Every structure is written in C-alpha cells, then in structure tokens.
Amino acid sequence: MDAYTYIKKRILHGEFPPKMRLTEEYLAKQLQISRTPIREALKQLETEGLMFPMKRGVRVRHYTKEDIRQIYDVRTLLEGYAASQAALYRTRENLAEMKEANDRYEQTINHYFQTGETTVESILELNQTFHKSIVKASKNQHIMDLISKTVVLPLIFRSFYWFNEEQMRDSHEAHHTILHAIEVQDIERARAAMHEHIYHGRDQVLPHIETIAEDYSIPHQHPSK
Amino acid sequence: MDAYTYIKKRILHGEFPPKMRLTEEYLAKQLQISRTPIREALKQLETEGLMFPMKRGVRVRHYTKEDIRQIYDVRTLLEGYAASQAALYRTRENLAEMKEANDRYEQTINHYFQTGETTVESILELNQTFHKSIVKASKNQHIMDLISKTVVLPLIFRSFYWFNEEQMRDSHEAHHTILHAIEVQDIERARAAMHEHIYHGRDQVLPHIETIAEDYSIPHQHPSK
DNA sequence: TTGTCCTAGTTTGTATACAATAGATAATTG
DNA sequence: CAATTATCTATTGTATACAAACTAGGACAA
C-alpha cells in the first residue's frame, strides 16, 4: 500500500483524528520508507483538503459545525444535479449497476442487523458505491471527480454516530425513490429525492459534531515511537 | 515567486501549452533551485488537475470539447447557486465590493477599446475578481474553494478567442442584471441570470476549441536547453 | 516498407545529509 | 503565580547522489 492510501485510510477510519499532527519521520518509520514519498503523499492530501498546513508541517484537518453544514450544501447541489442528469442520460447498463450496488448495500445491512458481523466501514463503502453509480450515470466525468473529492470529508464523522434500524429503513426508502425516479426519467423528482436524502443525512450528523470536536480538541501526540 | 505560482502562471498564459511535457530538471534550472521543491509544485498541480501524469513524469493537461462542455456545466451549477445564495445573504459591504469590482472591470475594458493598452490577461483577471466577489457574498467558503479550482481550467482557452466590442456589451449587460437581482434579493433571478451569463460565455468558447487543440497536437519540446 | 526487438541515454523515484527554524521547555521577571 | 522571554531540541525544507525504468532511436528481420 502506498503512502497516500495508507495515510488517507487511517484518517478516514479515525485513527489519525482531526487536529493530530503527523510528522514525516513517524510515517516514514511506520511504512519503512524514506521521507521523500511521504512528503508527496502529504502534499496531495493537503491539496485535497484533508490536511491543513501550519508554518511548519501539517495536521489532520478538523471541521466545525459550520464547515459540515457548508459541505453538505455543496454535496446536495452536486449530487442532486448528478441525479437529475442521471435521469436524463441513464442507460440500461447504468440502471443495472445502480440496482446491483443498492442490493449489495441492503444485503449487507440486513446481515449486519441479524448477525452483527461486518464492519461499519464496509457498509459506508457500499453506500458510497451506490451513490457513485448514480453520479456515473450522469455522464459528467468532472462532476464525478468533484463529488468524490467533496464527499470523503464528512465520512470522517459518519462512523461515529451511525446505525440504528430506523435510519436504515429511511435510507432504504430513499434509495428506492431515487432509483425509481431515475428509471422513469423523472428529472425533477430525481433531484428532489436526492436533495431530501442527503439533507436528511446531514440532520443526523450535525447534532453529533460538537461532541466529536471535543474529544479531539487536545492536539494528539504520536502513538508510541 | 515560488515554483507553484511560476508554473501555474506560465500554463495559464499559454507558454506551457497543453500536452507539453515538463521535466523537473528543466524547471529547476529555470528557477535556479533543486528538483525537490519542483516536485512538490508539480504534485500539487497534478492534484488540482492542471497536469496529467504519465508512467513517468507529467504533462500539461489538455481538454477536449467534451471536457470544456462538462466543466462549464459544473461551473454554471456552482456559480448559479452561489449567485442565489449571494442574493440571500449579501451585506452592504458585499454589494459595495461587487460594484467596485465591476466598475474597475468596465473601466479597464473601455480603456482597452479606446487606447488598445492593457493586456487581455489583466481584463480576464478583473472579470474573475468580479465573479469572486459574488461567490464571496454567498458565505460558503467551501463553494468558493471549489469554484476557484474549477474555474481556472477554461481560462487557458479564453485568451485565444476573446474580444470584440459586441461581446463586451453583452457582458456589461449581464453583469448589470446579476448585480441588480442580488441587490433586490431576487434569488431565482440571480441564479437564472448567472446561468445565462456563463452559458453564453461557453457558447463563445466552444467553437474555437478544435482549432486550439490542433495547434498543440504535437507534443512540444523544451525551449532551448 | 513496416514491424519488432534491443540498446543507450534521459529522467524520474527514492534515500540521505545538512542547515534553518518553529515549537516546546525551562528560566526569569513583574 | 502568571506571563513573558530565552534556550534548546525536534522537525522540516532543500540539495544532492544513485539506482531503476521508461522513452526514443536505430538495427535487423519479415
């Protein structure tokens, strides 16, 4: 696994929490490589907005409640548009892909509630795959790129608050509505359904942000040298 | 001037044209520094989408007609939304800033047509400043970031086709309509006017893309070692 | 002539060394 | 005791060296 993937994964999984300072030497030791490729990875993550630079070095970026609110506004705009375009341009292949992604998502959720197996991360990943399949159907590569860069950020927070059965049923219903609108090419309904779905997600995340921010308010040190 | 700013400027001014390969040693010699900071800059530009990576090294990214079309769709969506939010949230200070930016833009244009002085680049820059002042009034930092990353790309092409008096009058009128809608807080009108303005711009750029692409179809070599 | 293989030369990717300085700790003073 | 300043250590930023591998060019064969 290259340095970029490694660091990003650990950030999204919360092992490198917001505000934590990441030193190059520490990461280099972890990965058994020199500082040079580490710097490359950090620069990329910084450009993507996952790290923020200090006078010297970088820290994992943290987000205020207002940040999350703004990001969700952007995401709603982009994904809502993508859904409307998907309703316009979707092919039979797109529909099949969307349905398959959604099926796998629901299967895993059922499996989770029945047995308690499977990780939260894997469910979030499958949810993302479903959303991506819709964006893909919009036939706009540039909006795809933008969304996949914008969407990762709130992921940091999701794993903290998630998962009760009620929320699961909601998302089940919402996905179904969106899929149907895209299938029958109801452009405005596709956009509206996606809007509602994402804003609903936002309203579940937002109340928890303060708490999370508190947990990590003290700049973290490196785990055991 | 740091490496990032230097390279980016030369790309946007067309001195490093699309598809041109940039070698690290060449840039290092130009700037009289070592390859290390050059690599940083190239990595950042690659992440931002201005360069595309090969198996080894990078080239200046080129855009097809379809790319430009998609980018304009995204830009219209983002700036249209920003205009509508600006209509909602603009303060008196925002209005003043927007008007001043537009005044300076128009003054420079008049000066250009009367005397032929001032560069095309400076006019484009002032136009961008005007657009930025609107996005700023939307009070969404994340949409600002996204737009400033998305908008630069088509700039590469603008300087090629621009400038006759008719297009100038159009933009004069469009700016005025947008400003007015934001001032009287007509949200939908602000969005619609911005949409129209940007799509109009797109329709003037698009027909010229093929020609430009042709000019640079042959991978360029470095200017004199 | 066209296609393929091989070779030579560039250019990148990674490691490492060294100097500059930011940030932490201790000391000092109001 | 708090707050400011000074010192010192840790970490970064830059340069440089070396090995790996891609690109381009030419030779050779079909």
PDB file of C-alpha atoms (C1' of nucleotides) in Angstrom, chain B residues 23 35 39 56, chain C residues 11-14:
ATOM      1  CA  THR B  23      10.775  17.883 -16.958  1.00  0.00           C
ATOM      2  CA  ARG B  35      14.320  19.366  -8.043  1.00  0.00           C
ATOM      3  CA  ARG B  39       8.312  18.018  -7.446  1.00  0.00           C
ATOM      4  CA  ARG B  56       6.942   8.629 -15.705  1.00  0.00           C
TER       5      ARG B  56
ATOM      6  C1'  DT C  11      14.576  11.375 -16.481  1.00  0.00           C
ATOM      7  C1'  DT C  12      12.333  10.010 -12.679  1.00  0.00           C
ATOM      8  C1'  DG C  13      11.831   7.908  -7.925  1.00  0.00           C
ATOM      9  C1'  DT C  14      13.883   7.161  -3.516  1.00  0.00           C
TER      10       DT C  14
END
